[in-house]
CSV table of C-alpha atoms in Angstrom, one decimal:
chain,number,residue,atom,x,y,z
I,1,MET,CA,-95.3,-19.9,-202.4
I,2,ILE,CA,-95.3,-22.9,-204.9
I,3,LYS,CA,-92.9,-25.7,-203.6
I,4,CYS,CA,-92.4,-27.5,-206.8
I,5,CYS,CA,-91.6,-26.0,-210.3
I,6,ILE,CA,-90.3,-26.8,-213.8
I,7,ILE,CA,-87.1,-24.6,-214.0
I,8,ASN,CA,-86.4,-23.1,-217.4
I,9,LEU,CA,-83.3,-20.8,-217.8
I,10,LEU,CA,-84.9,-18.8,-220.7
I,11,ARG,CA,-87.7,-17.6,-218.3
I,12,SER,CA,-85.5,-16.7,-215.3
I,13,ASP,CA,-84.1,-13.3,-214.8
I,14,CYS,CA,-83.1,-14.4,-211.4
I,15,VAL,CA,-80.7,-17.1,-212.8
I,16,VAL,CA,-79.0,-14.5,-215.0
I,17,LEU,CA,-78.5,-12.2,-212.1
I,18,TYR,CA,-77.1,-15.2,-210.1
I,19,LEU,CA,-74.7,-16.2,-212.8
I,20,LEU,CA,-73.4,-12.6,-213.1
I,21,MET,CA,-72.8,-12.6,-209.4
I,22,ARG,CA,-71.0,-16.0,-209.4
I,23,CYS,CA,-68.6,-14.6,-212.0
I,24,SER,CA,-67.7,-11.6,-209.7
I,25,VAL,CA,-64.6,-12.3,-207.8
I,26,SER,CA,-65.9,-10.2,-204.9
I,27,PHE,CA,-69.0,-12.2,-204.9
I,28,ARG,CA,-67.2,-15.5,-205.0
I,29,ALA,CA,-64.9,-14.4,-202.0
I,30,LEU,CA,-68.2,-14.1,-199.9
I,31,ILE,CA,-68.4,-17.8,-199.1
I,32,ASP,CA,-70.3,-17.5,-195.9
I,33,PHE,CA,-73.7,-18.1,-194.4
I,34,LYS,CA,-75.0,-14.9,-195.6
I,35,TRP,CA,-74.2,-15.6,-199.3
I,36,LEU,CA,-75.8,-19.1,-199.0
I,37,CYS,CA,-79.1,-17.6,-197.6
I,38,PHE,CA,-79.0,-15.1,-200.6
I,39,GLU,CA,-78.5,-17.9,-203.1
I,40,ILE,CA,-81.4,-20.0,-201.8
I,41,ILE,CA,-83.5,-16.7,-201.6
I,42,LEU,CA,-82.9,-16.4,-205.5
I,43,ILE,CA,-84.2,-20.0,-206.0
I,44,LYS,CA,-87.2,-19.2,-204.1
I,45,VAL,CA,-88.0,-15.9,-205.9
I,46,TYR,CA,-87.6,-17.9,-209.0
I,47,CYS,CA,-90.2,-20.4,-207.8
I,48,ILE,CA,-92.8,-17.5,-207.2
I,49,LEU,CA,-92.0,-16.0,-210.8
I,50,ASN,CA,-93.1,-19.2,-212.3
I,51,MET,CA,-96.2,-20.0,-210.1
I,52,ASN,CA,-98.8,-18.6,-212.5
I,53,GLN,CA,-97.4,-20.2,-215.6
I,54,LEU,CA,-97.2,-23.6,-213.7
I,55,LEU,CA,-100.8,-23.4,-212.6
I,56,SER,CA,-102.1,-22.3,-216.0
I,57,GLU,CA,-100.3,-25.2,-217.7
I,58,ASN,CA,-102.1,-27.8,-215.6
I,59,LEU,CA,-99.0,-29.9,-215.7
I,60,HIS,CA,-99.3,-33.6,-216.7
I,61,ILE,CA,-96.1,-35.2,-217.7
I,62,THR,CA,-96.3,-38.9,-219.0
I,63,GLN,CA,-93.5,-39.1,-221.7
I,64,PRO,CA,-90.5,-41.2,-220.6
I,65,ASN,CA,-87.3,-39.8,-219.2
I,66,ALA,CA,-88.7,-36.1,-219.4
I,67,VAL,CA,-87.5,-34.5,-216.2
I,68,VAL,CA,-84.9,-34.6,-213.3
I,69,VAL,CA,-86.3,-34.5,-209.7
I,70,LEU,CA,-84.5,-32.9,-206.6
I,71,ILE,CA,-86.1,-34.0,-203.5
I,72,GLY,CA,-85.5,-32.7,-200.0
I,73,MET,CA,-86.0,-29.6,-197.8
I,74,LEU,CA,-86.4,-26.3,-199.9
I,75,GLU,CA,-83.6,-24.6,-197.6
I,76,ASP,CA,-81.3,-27.5,-198.3
I,77,SER,CA,-78.0,-25.7,-199.8
I,78,VAL,CA,-76.9,-28.8,-201.7
I,79,LEU,CA,-80.1,-28.7,-203.7
I,80,GLY,CA,-80.0,-25.0,-204.1
I,81,TYR,CA,-76.5,-25.1,-205.5
I,82,LEU,CA,-77.2,-28.0,-207.8
I,83,ALA,CA,-80.5,-26.4,-209.0
I,84,THR,CA,-78.6,-23.3,-210.1
I,85,HIS,CA,-76.2,-25.5,-212.1
I,86,LEU,CA,-79.0,-27.5,-213.6
I,87,MET,CA,-80.8,-24.3,-214.8
I,88,ALA,CA,-77.6,-23.0,-216.4
I,89,SER,CA,-77.4,-26.4,-218.3
I,90,ASP,CA,-81.0,-26.0,-219.4
I,91,VAL,CA,-82.0,-29.3,-217.7
I,92,PRO,CA,-85.7,-29.6,-216.9
I,93,VAL,CA,-86.1,-29.9,-213.1
I,94,LEU,CA,-88.6,-30.5,-210.6
I,95,TRP,CA,-88.0,-29.8,-207.0
I,96,PHE,CA,-90.1,-32.0,-204.4
I,97,ASP,CA,-90.4,-30.4,-200.9
I,98,GLN,CA,-90.1,-33.4,-198.5
I,99,ARG,CA,-92.4,-31.7,-196.1
I,100,GLU,CA,-95.5,-31.8,-198.5
I,101,LEU,CA,-95.2,-35.6,-198.7
I,102,GLY,CA,-98.5,-36.9,-197.5
I,103,SER,CA,-100.4,-33.6,-197.2
I,104,SER,CA,-100.2,-32.1,-200.8
I,105,LEU,CA,-97.6,-34.2,-202.6
I,106,MET,CA,-98.7,-37.8,-203.0
I,107,CYS,CA,-96.6,-40.7,-204.4
I,108,HIS,CA,-98.9,-43.5,-205.9
I,109,PRO,CA,-98.1,-46.6,-208.0
I,110,GLU,CA,-98.6,-44.6,-211.3
I,111,GLY,CA,-96.6,-41.6,-210.2
I,112,TRP,CA,-96.4,-38.3,-208.2
I,113,ARG,CA,-99.5,-36.1,-207.8
I,114,HIS,CA,-99.8,-32.6,-206.1
I,115,LYS,CA,-103.4,-32.2,-204.9
I,116,GLN,CA,-103.4,-28.5,-204.4
I,117,PHE,CA,-102.0,-27.5,-207.8
I,118,ASP,CA,-103.4,-30.6,-209.8
I,119,TRP,CA,-100.4,-31.7,-211.6
I,120,PHE,CA,-99.2,-35.4,-212.2
I,121,ILE,CA,-95.9,-37.0,-213.2
I,122,ALA,CA,-95.6,-40.5,-214.1
I,123,HIS,CA,-92.8,-42.6,-212.5
I,124,GLU,CA,-91.5,-43.4,-216.0
I,125,SER,CA,-91.2,-39.7,-216.8
I,126,ILE,CA,-88.6,-39.2,-214.0
I,127,ALA,CA,-85.1,-39.7,-215.8
I,128,ALA,CA,-83.0,-39.3,-212.6
I,129,VAL,CA,-83.4,-38.2,-208.9
I,130,TYR,CA,-81.0,-36.3,-206.6
I,131,ASN,CA,-82.1,-37.6,-203.3
I,132,ARG,CA,-81.8,-35.4,-200.1
I,133,CYS,CA,-84.5,-37.0,-197.9
I,134,LEU,CA,-82.0,-37.6,-195.2
I,135,ASP,CA,-84.4,-38.0,-192.1
I,136,LEU,CA,-88.1,-39.2,-191.8
I,137,MET,CA,-90.1,-36.5,-190.5
I,138,GLN,CA,-92.2,-37.8,-187.5
I,139,GLY,CA,-95.9,-37.4,-187.6
I,140,PRO,CA,-99.1,-38.5,-189.4
I,141,TYR,CA,-97.5,-38.4,-192.9
I,142,GLU,CA,-94.4,-40.6,-192.1
I,143,TRP,CA,-96.1,-43.3,-194.1
I,144,ALA,CA,-96.2,-41.1,-197.1
I,145,GLN,CA,-92.4,-40.5,-196.8
I,146,ARG,CA,-91.6,-44.2,-196.5
I,147,MET,CA,-93.7,-44.9,-199.5
I,148,ALA,CA,-91.7,-42.2,-201.5
I,149,LEU,CA,-88.4,-43.7,-200.3
I,150,TYR,CA,-89.7,-47.2,-201.5
I,151,TYR,CA,-90.5,-45.9,-204.8
I,152,LEU,CA,-86.9,-44.2,-205.1
I,153,ASP,CA,-85.3,-47.6,-204.3
I,154,GLN,CA,-87.6,-49.6,-206.6
I,155,ARG,CA,-89.1,-47.6,-209.6
I,156,VAL,CA,-86.7,-44.9,-210.5
I,157,THR,CA,-83.8,-46.0,-212.9
I,158,THR,CA,-81.2,-43.5,-211.6
I,159,VAL,CA,-81.0,-42.1,-207.9
I,160,ILE,CA,-78.1,-40.3,-206.4
I,161,ASN,CA,-78.2,-41.9,-203.9
I,162,ARG,CA,-80.8,-44.7,-203.2
I,163,PRO,CA,-82.3,-44.5,-199.7
I,164,ALA,CA,-81.2,-48.0,-198.9
I,165,SER,CA,-77.7,-47.4,-200.0
I,166,GLY,CA,-77.6,-44.4,-197.6
I,167,LEU,CA,-78.2,-46.4,-194.6
I,168,SER,CA,-74.5,-47.5,-194.0
I,169,ASN,CA,-73.8,-44.1,-192.5
I,170,TYR,CA,-76.6,-44.3,-190.0
I,171,SER,CA,-74.1,-46.0,-187.7
I,172,LYS,CA,-70.5,-44.7,-188.2
I,173,LEU,CA,-68.9,-47.5,-186.2
I,174,LYS,CA,-70.8,-50.3,-188.1
I,175,GLN,CA,-69.8,-48.5,-191.5
I,176,LEU,CA,-66.1,-48.5,-190.3
I,177,SER,CA,-66.3,-52.2,-189.7
I,178,GLN,CA,-67.4,-52.7,-193.4
I,179,LEU,CA,-64.5,-50.8,-194.7
I,180,SER,CA,-61.8,-53.5,-194.1
I,181,GLY,CA,-59.7,-55.0,-196.8
I,182,THR,CA,-58.7,-51.8,-198.2
I,183,ILE,CA,-55.3,-49.7,-198.2
I,184,PHE,CA,-56.9,-47.4,-195.5
I,185,GLN,CA,-56.2,-47.6,-191.7
I,186,ARG,CA,-59.1,-47.1,-189.4
I,187,PRO,CA,-58.7,-45.0,-186.3
I,188,MET,CA,-59.2,-46.9,-182.9
I,189,SER,CA,-62.8,-46.3,-182.1
I,190,GLN,CA,-65.3,-47.1,-179.5
I,191,LEU,CA,-69.0,-46.4,-178.9
I,192,SER,CA,-70.2,-45.7,-175.4
I,193,VAL,CA,-72.8,-43.7,-173.4
I,194,GLY,CA,-72.9,-42.2,-170.0
I,195,VAL,CA,-69.5,-43.4,-169.0
I,196,GLU,CA,-66.2,-41.4,-168.5
I,197,PRO,CA,-64.3,-40.7,-172.0
I,198,PRO,CA,-61.3,-42.8,-172.7
I,199,LEU,CA,-57.9,-41.3,-171.4
I,200,GLY,CA,-55.5,-39.7,-173.7
I,201,ASP,CA,-55.8,-37.8,-177.2
I,202,TRP,CA,-59.3,-38.7,-178.4
I,203,ILE,CA,-62.2,-36.9,-180.1
I,204,PHE,CA,-65.8,-37.4,-180.0
I,205,LYS,CA,-68.7,-37.0,-182.4
I,206,SER,CA,-72.2,-38.2,-183.2
I,207,ALA,CA,-72.4,-42.0,-183.8
I,208,SER,CA,-75.1,-41.6,-186.4
I,209,ALA,CA,-75.6,-39.7,-189.6
I,210,ILE,CA,-76.9,-36.7,-187.5
I,211,ARG,CA,-74.4,-33.9,-188.0
I,212,SER,CA,-72.5,-32.8,-184.9
I,213,ILE,CA,-69.4,-30.7,-184.3
I,214,VAL,CA,-66.2,-32.8,-183.4
I,215,HIS,CA,-64.5,-31.9,-180.2
I,216,LEU,CA,-61.7,-33.1,-178.0
I,217,THR,CA,-62.6,-35.3,-175.2
I,218,GLN,CA,-60.6,-33.0,-172.9
I,219,LEU,CA,-63.5,-30.5,-173.2
I,220,ILE,CA,-66.0,-33.1,-171.6
I,221,GLN,CA,-66.8,-31.9,-168.0
I,222,PRO,CA,-65.8,-34.3,-165.1
I,223,ASN,CA,-68.8,-36.6,-164.2
I,224,HIS,CA,-70.8,-35.6,-167.2
I,225,GLN,CA,-73.5,-38.0,-168.0
I,226,GLY,CA,-74.4,-38.4,-171.7
I,227,ALA,CA,-77.9,-39.0,-172.7
I,228,GLU,CA,-77.1,-40.8,-176.1
I,229,PRO,CA,-74.3,-42.9,-177.6
I,230,VAL,CA,-71.2,-41.0,-178.5
I,231,LEU,CA,-68.4,-42.2,-180.9
I,232,TYR,CA,-64.9,-41.8,-179.6
I,233,GLN,CA,-62.0,-42.1,-181.8
I,234,ARG,CA,-58.3,-41.8,-181.3
I,235,ARG,CA,-57.2,-38.4,-182.7
I,236,ILE,CA,-55.1,-38.6,-185.9
I,237,GLU,CA,-53.0,-35.7,-186.7
I,238,GLY,CA,-52.1,-35.1,-190.4
I,239,LEU,CA,-53.3,-33.6,-193.7
I,240,GLN,CA,-57.2,-33.8,-193.8
I,241,VAL,CA,-58.5,-34.7,-197.3
I,242,ARG,CA,-62.2,-34.8,-198.5
I,243,VAL,CA,-62.7,-36.8,-201.6
I,244,HIS,CA,-66.0,-36.9,-203.5
I,245,VAL,CA,-66.3,-39.9,-205.9
I,246,PHE,CA,-68.8,-39.8,-208.8
I,247,GLN,CA,-68.8,-42.2,-211.7
I,248,SER,CA,-65.5,-43.6,-210.8
I,249,LYS,CA,-63.8,-40.3,-210.6
I,250,CYS,CA,-62.4,-38.6,-207.6
I,251,TYR,CA,-62.6,-34.9,-206.9
I,252,ALA,CA,-60.3,-34.3,-203.8
I,253,MET,CA,-59.6,-31.2,-201.7
I,254,ALA,CA,-57.0,-30.8,-199.0
I,255,ILE,CA,-57.8,-28.8,-195.8
I,256,LYS,CA,-55.3,-27.2,-193.4
I,257,SER,CA,-56.9,-26.1,-190.1
I,258,SER,CA,-55.8,-25.4,-186.6
I,259,SER,CA,-59.3,-26.5,-185.4
I,260,ILE,CA,-60.4,-30.1,-184.6
I,261,ASP,CA,-63.4,-29.6,-187.0
I,262,TYR,CA,-62.5,-27.5,-190.0
I,263,ARG,CA,-66.0,-26.9,-191.0
I,264,TYR,CA,-66.3,-24.4,-188.3
I,265,ASP,CA,-63.0,-22.9,-188.8
I,266,HIS,CA,-63.2,-19.5,-190.8
I,267,THR,CA,-59.3,-19.4,-191.2
I,268,ALA,CA,-59.1,-23.0,-192.7
I,269,HIS,CA,-57.4,-23.3,-196.0
I,270,PHE,CA,-58.8,-25.3,-198.8
I,271,LYS,CA,-57.0,-26.5,-201.9
I,272,ASP,CA,-57.7,-28.8,-204.7
I,273,TYR,CA,-55.6,-32.0,-204.3
I,274,GLN,CA,-54.2,-34.8,-206.6
I,275,LEU,CA,-54.6,-38.2,-204.9
I,276,PRO,CA,-52.2,-41.1,-205.6
I,277,THR,CA,-53.7,-43.5,-207.9
I,278,THR,CA,-53.7,-46.2,-205.4
I,279,VAL,CA,-55.8,-44.0,-203.0
I,280,GLU,CA,-58.2,-43.0,-206.1
I,281,LEU,CA,-58.9,-46.6,-206.9
I,282,ALA,CA,-59.5,-47.5,-203.3
I,283,CYS,CA,-62.1,-44.7,-202.8
I,284,CYS,CA,-63.9,-45.8,-206.1
I,285,GLU,CA,-63.9,-49.3,-204.9
I,286,LEU,CA,-65.4,-48.3,-201.5
I,287,THR,CA,-68.0,-46.1,-203.2
I,288,GLN,CA,-69.2,-49.1,-205.5
I,289,ARG,CA,-68.9,-51.4,-202.4
I,290,LEU,CA,-71.6,-49.4,-200.6
I,291,GLY,CA,-73.9,-49.2,-203.6
I,292,LEU,CA,-73.3,-45.4,-204.0
I,293,MET,CA,-73.3,-43.2,-207.2
I,294,LEU,CA,-72.0,-40.3,-205.2
I,295,SER,CA,-69.8,-40.3,-201.9
I,296,GLY,CA,-67.9,-38.0,-199.7
I,297,ILE,CA,-64.9,-39.7,-198.1
I,298,ASP,CA,-63.0,-38.2,-195.1
I,299,LEU,CA,-59.4,-39.1,-195.1
I,300,ILE,CA,-56.2,-38.1,-193.0
I,301,TYR,CA,-52.8,-38.5,-194.4
I,302,THR,CA,-50.0,-38.9,-191.8
I,303,SER,CA,-47.0,-38.8,-194.4
I,304,LYS,CA,-47.0,-42.6,-193.7
I,305,GLU,CA,-50.3,-43.9,-193.8
I,306,TRP,CA,-53.9,-43.0,-195.1
I,307,PHE,CA,-56.6,-43.1,-192.5
I,308,ILE,CA,-60.3,-43.3,-193.2
I,309,LEU,CA,-62.8,-41.6,-190.9
I,310,GLU,CA,-66.2,-42.3,-192.7
I,311,VAL,CA,-67.9,-42.4,-196.1
I,312,ASN,CA,-70.7,-39.7,-196.3
I,313,THR,CA,-73.6,-41.2,-198.3
I,314,ALA,CA,-75.2,-37.8,-198.7
I,315,PRO,CA,-72.2,-35.4,-198.9
I,316,GLY,CA,-72.8,-31.8,-198.7
I,317,PHE,CA,-70.4,-31.4,-201.7
I,318,ASP,CA,-71.4,-27.8,-202.3
I,319,PHE,CA,-69.4,-26.6,-199.1
I,320,PHE,CA,-66.3,-27.9,-200.7
I,321,GLU,CA,-66.8,-26.8,-204.3
I,322,ARG,CA,-67.5,-23.2,-203.3
I,323,ARG,CA,-64.0,-23.2,-202.1
I,324,SER,CA,-62.6,-24.9,-205.2
I,325,GLU,CA,-60.9,-23.3,-208.1
I,326,ASP,CA,-63.6,-25.0,-210.4
I,327,ARG,CA,-67.0,-26.5,-210.5
I,328,ALA,CA,-65.9,-30.0,-211.8
I,329,LEU,CA,-68.2,-32.2,-209.6
I,330,SER,CA,-71.4,-30.3,-210.1
I,331,ASP,CA,-70.6,-29.9,-213.8
I,332,ALA,CA,-70.1,-33.7,-214.0
I,333,ILE,CA,-73.4,-34.4,-212.2
I,334,CYS,CA,-75.3,-31.8,-214.4
I,335,HIS,CA,-73.8,-33.4,-217.6
I,336,TYR,CA,-74.9,-37.0,-216.3
I,337,PHE,CA,-78.5,-35.7,-215.6
I,338,LYS,CA,-78.6,-34.1,-219.0
I,339,GLY,CA,-77.8,-37.3,-220.6
I,340,CYS,CA,-80.6,-39.0,-218.7
I,341,VAL,CA,-83.2,-36.7,-220.1
I,342,VAL,CA,-84.9,-37.6,-223.5
I,343,GLY,CA,-85.7,-34.8,-225.8
C-alpha cells in the first residue's frame, strides 16, 4: 500500500461516502474507537485507489508553494481527521509516513524523494506542514528523522508546530516554571521517582510528553517502587476547560466528568464554552510565548481562580472537535492552509 499520495476530492468516492456519513446524526453520535478506526480505514482505502495514478505520473513537484504536507504515523487520528477536511476543501496534500524516513523516504538539501516510487518534491514546493512527528523512532534510521526535523525547523516557511517549539512539553514541570507571570495559578507540583507519594489529595501522571492516564495517588500500592520519574500535583477540583489556540483565536470546551481523567470517561459531558476575554488573551499570549501556531491548554476553573495544568504542543484536537457542535478549528486550519497554496 502506498504511504504517500496527492489527495484530490474529485477522484475520491471514499471521501464522498465519508462526508455523507459525517452528516448523518446517527453516525455523528458514534464517537468512539470503532468510528475512529473506520475513518482511518477510509483514508487508507483512498490511498490504494490513487496508487496507480500516482505511479504513472512519476511525480516531480518543483513549483513554489504547491502542496501541504502532513507528516507522522499513518494511524494518527489527528492527521486522518485533518486530511478528510483538507480533501473537502480541495487542498493538495501529501501524507508522509514517519516510519519510511531513511528507508524509502529521504530528506535532502534540495527536497524530499521517495526511492521506491521515484517521486521528488522540492522544499520550496511545500507551502505548509502539519507536523505530528512526536517521537524519534530508535534504530538505524534515527539520523534521517533528525534531518527531517531539522528541515522542518529551518527550511519550511509554515509549520504547525515546529519541532523545536514542541520541546517545551517534554518536561511538564519545566514547562510549568515557564508559565509564570500570567493570570493563571499553577497547582503545587513535585517530581519524584521511587519514593512514597505525598500525603493528601494528589494526582500523578507522566512527567514528560508521553501520554499517560491521570490517577489519584491513593491508588498507588504501599511500598511501590517506581522505575521512572512521576509528576505529582495537588488535586484541583472545578470546571475542566480545554482551550485550543490558533492564530490568536481561542476554541474552548468545558468538560464535566466524575472521573479524574475525563478522556477515559464515556459518560463525560462536553460543551462549547465562551472564555472571559482576559483568559482568552492570556491563552494567546502563552501560545505566542512558547513559539506555537497551535496549542492545547488544559485549565481548571474553581469559581475564584483559573489554574493551568499544561500547554500541549501537539494537541489531539480531533478528540474535542468530534464532540463539538461545529468544526470551527479544523475549518480555520484548512482555510489557512488553502491560503498558503499557490494556484
